[in-house]
N, CA and C atoms as an extended XYZ file, in Angstrom:
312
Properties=species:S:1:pos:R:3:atomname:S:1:resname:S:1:resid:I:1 pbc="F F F"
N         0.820       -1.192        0.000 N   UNK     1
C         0.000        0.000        0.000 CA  UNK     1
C         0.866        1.259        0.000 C   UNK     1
N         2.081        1.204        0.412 N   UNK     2
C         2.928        2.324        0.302 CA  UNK     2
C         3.189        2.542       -0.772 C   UNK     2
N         3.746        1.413       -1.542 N   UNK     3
C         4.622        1.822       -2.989 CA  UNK     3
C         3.074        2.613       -3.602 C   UNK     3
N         2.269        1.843       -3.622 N   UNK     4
C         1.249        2.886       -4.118 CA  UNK     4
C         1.483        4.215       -3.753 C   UNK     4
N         1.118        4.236       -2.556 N   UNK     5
C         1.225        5.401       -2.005 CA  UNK     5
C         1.885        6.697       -3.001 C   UNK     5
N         3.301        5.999       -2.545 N   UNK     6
C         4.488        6.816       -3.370 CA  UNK     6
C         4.546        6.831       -4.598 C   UNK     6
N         4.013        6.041       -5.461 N   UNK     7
C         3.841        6.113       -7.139 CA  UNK     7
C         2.412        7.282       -7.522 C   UNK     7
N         1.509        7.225       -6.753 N   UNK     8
C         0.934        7.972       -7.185 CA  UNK     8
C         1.126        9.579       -6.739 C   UNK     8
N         1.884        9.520       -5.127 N   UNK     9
C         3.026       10.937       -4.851 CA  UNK     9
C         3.591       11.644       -6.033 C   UNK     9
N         4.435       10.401       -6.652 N   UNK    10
C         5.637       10.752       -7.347 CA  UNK    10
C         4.736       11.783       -8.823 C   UNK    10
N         3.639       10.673       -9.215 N   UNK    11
C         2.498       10.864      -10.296 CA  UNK    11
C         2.012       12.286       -9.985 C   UNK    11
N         1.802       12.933       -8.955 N   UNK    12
C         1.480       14.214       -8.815 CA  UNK    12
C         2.031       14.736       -9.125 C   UNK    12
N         3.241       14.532       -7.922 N   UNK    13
C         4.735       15.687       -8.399 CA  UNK    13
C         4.738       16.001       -9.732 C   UNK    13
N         5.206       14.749      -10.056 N   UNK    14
C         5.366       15.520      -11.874 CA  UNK    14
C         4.553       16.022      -12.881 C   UNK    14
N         3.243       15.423      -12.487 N   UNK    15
C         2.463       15.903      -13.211 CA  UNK    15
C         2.414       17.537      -12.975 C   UNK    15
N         2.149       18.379      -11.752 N   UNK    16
C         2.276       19.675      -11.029 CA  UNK    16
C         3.278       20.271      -11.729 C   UNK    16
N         4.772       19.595      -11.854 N   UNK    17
C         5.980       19.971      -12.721 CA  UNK    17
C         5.717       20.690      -13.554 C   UNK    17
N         5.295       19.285      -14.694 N   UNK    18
C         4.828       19.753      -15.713 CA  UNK    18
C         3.455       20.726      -16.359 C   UNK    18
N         2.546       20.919      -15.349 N   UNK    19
C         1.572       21.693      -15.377 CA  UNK    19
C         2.041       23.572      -15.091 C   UNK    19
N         3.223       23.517      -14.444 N   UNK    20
C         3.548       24.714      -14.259 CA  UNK    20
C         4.195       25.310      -14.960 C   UNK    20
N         5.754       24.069      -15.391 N   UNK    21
C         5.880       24.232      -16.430 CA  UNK    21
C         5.254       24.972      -17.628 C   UNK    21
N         4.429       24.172      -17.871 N   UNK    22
C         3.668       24.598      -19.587 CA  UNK    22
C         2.742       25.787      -19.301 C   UNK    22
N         2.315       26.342      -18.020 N   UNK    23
C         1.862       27.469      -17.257 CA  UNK    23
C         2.836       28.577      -17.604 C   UNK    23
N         4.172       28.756      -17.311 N   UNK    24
C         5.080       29.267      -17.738 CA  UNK    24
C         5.596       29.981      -19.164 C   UNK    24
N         5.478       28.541      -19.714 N   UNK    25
C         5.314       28.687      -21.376 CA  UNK    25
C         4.140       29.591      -21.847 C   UNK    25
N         3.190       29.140      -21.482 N   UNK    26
C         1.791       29.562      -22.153 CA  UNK    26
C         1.847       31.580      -21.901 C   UNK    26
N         2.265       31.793      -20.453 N   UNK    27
C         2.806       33.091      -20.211 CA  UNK    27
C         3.307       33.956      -21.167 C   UNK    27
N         5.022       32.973      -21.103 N   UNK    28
C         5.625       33.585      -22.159 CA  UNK    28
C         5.582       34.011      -23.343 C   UNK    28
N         4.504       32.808      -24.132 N   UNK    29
C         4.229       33.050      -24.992 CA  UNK    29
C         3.359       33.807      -25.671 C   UNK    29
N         2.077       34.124      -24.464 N   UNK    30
C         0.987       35.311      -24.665 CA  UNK    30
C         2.193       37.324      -24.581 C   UNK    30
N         2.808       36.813      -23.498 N   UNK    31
C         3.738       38.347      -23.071 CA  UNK    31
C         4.748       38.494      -24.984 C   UNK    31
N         4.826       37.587      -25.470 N   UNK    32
C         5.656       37.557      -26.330 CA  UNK    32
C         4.718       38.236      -27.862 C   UNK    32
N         3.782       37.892      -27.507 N   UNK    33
C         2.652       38.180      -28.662 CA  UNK    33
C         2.569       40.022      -28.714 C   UNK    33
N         2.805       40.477      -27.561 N   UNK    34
C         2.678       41.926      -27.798 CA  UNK    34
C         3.536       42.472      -28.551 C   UNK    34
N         5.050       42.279      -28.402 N   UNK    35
C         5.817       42.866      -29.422 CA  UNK    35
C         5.639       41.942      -30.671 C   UNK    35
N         6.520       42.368      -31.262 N   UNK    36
C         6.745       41.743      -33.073 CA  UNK    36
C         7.596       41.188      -32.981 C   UNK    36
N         7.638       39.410      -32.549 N   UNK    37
C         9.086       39.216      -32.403 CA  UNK    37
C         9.547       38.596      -33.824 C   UNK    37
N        10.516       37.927      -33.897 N   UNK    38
C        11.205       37.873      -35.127 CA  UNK    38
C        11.111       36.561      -35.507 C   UNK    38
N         9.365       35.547      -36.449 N   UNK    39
C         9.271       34.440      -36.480 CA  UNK    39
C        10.067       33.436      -37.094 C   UNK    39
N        10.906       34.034      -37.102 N   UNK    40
C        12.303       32.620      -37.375 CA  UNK    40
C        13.476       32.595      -36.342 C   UNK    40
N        12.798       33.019      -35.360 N   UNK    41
C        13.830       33.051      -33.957 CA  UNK    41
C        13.541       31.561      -33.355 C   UNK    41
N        14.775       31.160      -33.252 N   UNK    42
C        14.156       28.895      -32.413 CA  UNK    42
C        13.404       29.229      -31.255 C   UNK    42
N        13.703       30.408      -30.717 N   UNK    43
C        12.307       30.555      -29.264 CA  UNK    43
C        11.397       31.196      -29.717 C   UNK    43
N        11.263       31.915      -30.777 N   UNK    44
C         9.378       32.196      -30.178 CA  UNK    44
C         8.934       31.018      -31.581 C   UNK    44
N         9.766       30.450      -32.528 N   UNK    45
C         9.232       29.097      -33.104 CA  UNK    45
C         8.996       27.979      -31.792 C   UNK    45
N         9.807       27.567      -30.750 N   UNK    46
C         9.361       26.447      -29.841 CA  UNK    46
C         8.085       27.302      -29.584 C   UNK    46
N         7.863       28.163      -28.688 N   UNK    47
C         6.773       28.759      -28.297 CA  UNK    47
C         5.927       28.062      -29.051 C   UNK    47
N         5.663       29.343      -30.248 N   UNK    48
C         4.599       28.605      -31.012 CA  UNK    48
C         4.370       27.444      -31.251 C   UNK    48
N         5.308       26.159      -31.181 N   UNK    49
C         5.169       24.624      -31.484 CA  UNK    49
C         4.445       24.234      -30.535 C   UNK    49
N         4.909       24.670      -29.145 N   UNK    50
C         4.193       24.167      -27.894 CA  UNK    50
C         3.125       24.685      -27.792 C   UNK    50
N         2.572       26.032      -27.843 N   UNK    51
C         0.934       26.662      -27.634 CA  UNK    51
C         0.153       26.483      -28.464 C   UNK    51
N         0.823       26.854      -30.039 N   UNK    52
C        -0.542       26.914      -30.786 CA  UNK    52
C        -1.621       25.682      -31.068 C   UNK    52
N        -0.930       24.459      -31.284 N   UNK    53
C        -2.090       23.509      -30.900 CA  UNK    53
C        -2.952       23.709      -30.355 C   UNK    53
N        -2.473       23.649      -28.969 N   UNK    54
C        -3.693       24.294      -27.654 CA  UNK    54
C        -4.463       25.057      -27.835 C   UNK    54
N        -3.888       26.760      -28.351 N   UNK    55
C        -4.481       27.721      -28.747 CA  UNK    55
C        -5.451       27.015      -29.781 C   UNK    55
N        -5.026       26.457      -30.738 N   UNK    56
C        -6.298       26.283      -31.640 CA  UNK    56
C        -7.659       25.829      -31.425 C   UNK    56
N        -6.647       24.396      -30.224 N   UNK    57
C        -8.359       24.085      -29.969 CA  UNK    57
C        -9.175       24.464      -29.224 C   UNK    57
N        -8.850       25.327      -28.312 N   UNK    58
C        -9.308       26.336      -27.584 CA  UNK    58
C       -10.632       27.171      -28.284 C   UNK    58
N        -9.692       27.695      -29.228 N   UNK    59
C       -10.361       28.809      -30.187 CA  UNK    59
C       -12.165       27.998      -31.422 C   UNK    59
N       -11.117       26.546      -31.432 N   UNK    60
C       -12.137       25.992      -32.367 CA  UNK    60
C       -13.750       24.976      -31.455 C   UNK    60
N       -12.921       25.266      -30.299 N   UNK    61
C       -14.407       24.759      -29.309 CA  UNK    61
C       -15.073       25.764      -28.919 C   UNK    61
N       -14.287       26.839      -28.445 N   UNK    62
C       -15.138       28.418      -27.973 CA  UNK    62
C       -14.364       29.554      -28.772 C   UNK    62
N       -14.822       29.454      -29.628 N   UNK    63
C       -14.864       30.306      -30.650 CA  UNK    63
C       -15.002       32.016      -30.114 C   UNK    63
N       -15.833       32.308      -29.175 N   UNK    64
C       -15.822       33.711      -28.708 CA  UNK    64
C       -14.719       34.202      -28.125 C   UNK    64
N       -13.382       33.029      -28.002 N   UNK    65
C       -12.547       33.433      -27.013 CA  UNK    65
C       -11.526       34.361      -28.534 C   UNK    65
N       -12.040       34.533      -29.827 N   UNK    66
C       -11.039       35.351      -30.357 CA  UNK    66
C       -12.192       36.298      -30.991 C   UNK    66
N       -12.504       37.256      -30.315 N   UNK    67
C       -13.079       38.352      -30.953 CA  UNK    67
C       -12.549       39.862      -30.802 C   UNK    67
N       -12.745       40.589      -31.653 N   UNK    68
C       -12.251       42.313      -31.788 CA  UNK    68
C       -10.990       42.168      -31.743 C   UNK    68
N       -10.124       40.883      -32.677 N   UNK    69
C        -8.486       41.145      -32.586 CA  UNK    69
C        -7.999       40.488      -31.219 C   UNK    69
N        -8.502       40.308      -30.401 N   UNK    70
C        -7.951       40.209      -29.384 CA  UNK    70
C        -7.979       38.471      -29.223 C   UNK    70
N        -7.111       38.133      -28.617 N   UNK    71
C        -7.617       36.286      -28.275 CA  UNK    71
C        -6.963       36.090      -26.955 C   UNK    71
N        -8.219       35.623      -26.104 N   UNK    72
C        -8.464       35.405      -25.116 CA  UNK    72
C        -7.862       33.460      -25.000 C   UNK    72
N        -7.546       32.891      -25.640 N   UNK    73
C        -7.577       31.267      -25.279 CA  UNK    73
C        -5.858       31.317      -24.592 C   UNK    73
N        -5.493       32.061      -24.515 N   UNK    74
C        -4.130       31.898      -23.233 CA  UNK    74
C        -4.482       31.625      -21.657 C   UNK    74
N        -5.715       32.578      -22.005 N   UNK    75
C        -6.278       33.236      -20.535 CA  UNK    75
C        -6.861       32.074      -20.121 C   UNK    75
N        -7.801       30.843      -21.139 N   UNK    76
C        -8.749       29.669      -21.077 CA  UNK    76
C        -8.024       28.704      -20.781 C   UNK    76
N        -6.593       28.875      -21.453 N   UNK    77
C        -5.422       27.893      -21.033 CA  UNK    77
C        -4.991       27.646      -19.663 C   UNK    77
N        -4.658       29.049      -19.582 N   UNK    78
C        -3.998       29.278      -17.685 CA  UNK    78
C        -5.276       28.718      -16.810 C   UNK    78
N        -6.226       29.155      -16.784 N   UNK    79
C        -7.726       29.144      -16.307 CA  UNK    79
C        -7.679       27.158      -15.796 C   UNK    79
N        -7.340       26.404      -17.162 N   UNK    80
C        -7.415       25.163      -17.362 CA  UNK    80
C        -6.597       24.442      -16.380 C   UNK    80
N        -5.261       25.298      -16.949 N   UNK    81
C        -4.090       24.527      -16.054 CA  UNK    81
C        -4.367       24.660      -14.431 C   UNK    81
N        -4.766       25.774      -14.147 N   UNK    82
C        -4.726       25.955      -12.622 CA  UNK    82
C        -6.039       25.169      -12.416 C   UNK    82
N        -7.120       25.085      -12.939 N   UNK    83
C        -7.731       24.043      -12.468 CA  UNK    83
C        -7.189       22.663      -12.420 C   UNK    83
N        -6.677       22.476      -13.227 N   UNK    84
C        -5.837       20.756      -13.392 CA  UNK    84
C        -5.425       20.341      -11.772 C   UNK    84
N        -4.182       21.239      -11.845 N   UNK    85
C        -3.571       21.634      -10.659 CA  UNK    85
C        -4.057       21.598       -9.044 C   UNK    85
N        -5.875       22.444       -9.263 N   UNK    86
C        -6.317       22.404       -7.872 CA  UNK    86
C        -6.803       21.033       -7.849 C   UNK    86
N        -7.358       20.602       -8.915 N   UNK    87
C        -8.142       19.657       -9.059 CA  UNK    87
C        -7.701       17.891       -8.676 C   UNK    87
N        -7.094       17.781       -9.958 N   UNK    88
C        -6.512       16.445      -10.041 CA  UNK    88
C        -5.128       16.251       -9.234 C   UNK    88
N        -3.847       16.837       -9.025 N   UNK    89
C        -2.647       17.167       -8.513 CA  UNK    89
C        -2.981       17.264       -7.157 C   UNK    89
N        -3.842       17.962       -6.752 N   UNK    90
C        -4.271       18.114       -4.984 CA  UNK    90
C        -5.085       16.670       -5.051 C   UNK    90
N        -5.758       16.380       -5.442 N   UNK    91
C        -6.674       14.867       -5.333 CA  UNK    91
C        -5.711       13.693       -5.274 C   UNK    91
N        -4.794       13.847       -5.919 N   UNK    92
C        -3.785       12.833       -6.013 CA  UNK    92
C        -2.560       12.403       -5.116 C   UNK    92
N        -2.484       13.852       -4.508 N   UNK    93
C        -1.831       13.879       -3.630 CA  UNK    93
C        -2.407       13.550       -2.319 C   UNK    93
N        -3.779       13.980       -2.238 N   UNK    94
C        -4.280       13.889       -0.716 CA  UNK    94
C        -4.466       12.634       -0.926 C   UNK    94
N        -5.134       11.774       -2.286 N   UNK    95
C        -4.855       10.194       -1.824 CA  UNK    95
C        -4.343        9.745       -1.410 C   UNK    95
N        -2.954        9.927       -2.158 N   UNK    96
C        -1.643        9.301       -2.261 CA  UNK    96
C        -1.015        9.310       -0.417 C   UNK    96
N        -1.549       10.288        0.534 N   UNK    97
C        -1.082       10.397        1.729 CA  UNK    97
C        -2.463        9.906        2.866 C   UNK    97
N        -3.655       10.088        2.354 N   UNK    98
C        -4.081        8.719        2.850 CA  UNK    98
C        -3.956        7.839        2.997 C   UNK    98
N        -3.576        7.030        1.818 N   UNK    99
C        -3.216        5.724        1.507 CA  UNK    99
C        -1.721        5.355        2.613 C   UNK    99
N        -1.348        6.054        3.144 N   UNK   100
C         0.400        6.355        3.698 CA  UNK   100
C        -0.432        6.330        5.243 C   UNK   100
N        -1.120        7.102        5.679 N   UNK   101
C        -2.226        7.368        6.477 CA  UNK   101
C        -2.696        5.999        7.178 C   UNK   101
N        -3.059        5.012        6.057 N   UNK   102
C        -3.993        3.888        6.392 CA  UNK   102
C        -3.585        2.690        6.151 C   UNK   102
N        -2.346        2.923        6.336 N   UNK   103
C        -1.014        1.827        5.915 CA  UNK   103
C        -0.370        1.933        7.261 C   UNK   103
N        -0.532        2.649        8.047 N   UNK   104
C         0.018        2.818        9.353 CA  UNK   104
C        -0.333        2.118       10.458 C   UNK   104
């Protein structure tokens, strides 16, 4: 019941990692959109490799999130991730230390 325990610990952790991670990214890459950066630069090309997917499907399920020029699906992104985060990452974790809890 421990190794569980700790595999699904570990399963948070990284998942959280990586949720902040790409939280980070998604940042950068909206703050990056204001200037004109230079699209054959290898960073704001990764950028774009990593968001715009997302961005798209964002845009192609809620469509209102790009109106008057402006596009809002960064904001739907972050919105997402931090739910992930409260959601599944805290759930996983408070299992994961139950389970540690009731192994005792």
């Amino acid at each position: 019941m421990i190794l569980m325990a700790n595999i699904l610990s570990g399963i948070a952790t990284v998942l959280g990692s990586l949720l902040t991670i790409y939280f980070w990214i998604v940042v950068i890459a909206a703050v990056i959109t204001w200037v004109r950066p230079d699209p054959y630069n290898p960073i704001v090309r990764t950028l774009r490799m990593l968001t715009e997917p997302v961005f798209y499907r964002v845009r192609k399920w809620l469509p209102f999130t790009y109106t008057g020029g402006l596009d809002f699906s960064p904001i739907v992104v972050l919105l997402a991730i931090e739910l992930l985060n409260r959601i599944v990452v805290k759930s996983l974790t408070e299992y994961a230390a139950s389970m540690t809890l009731g192994a005792i």
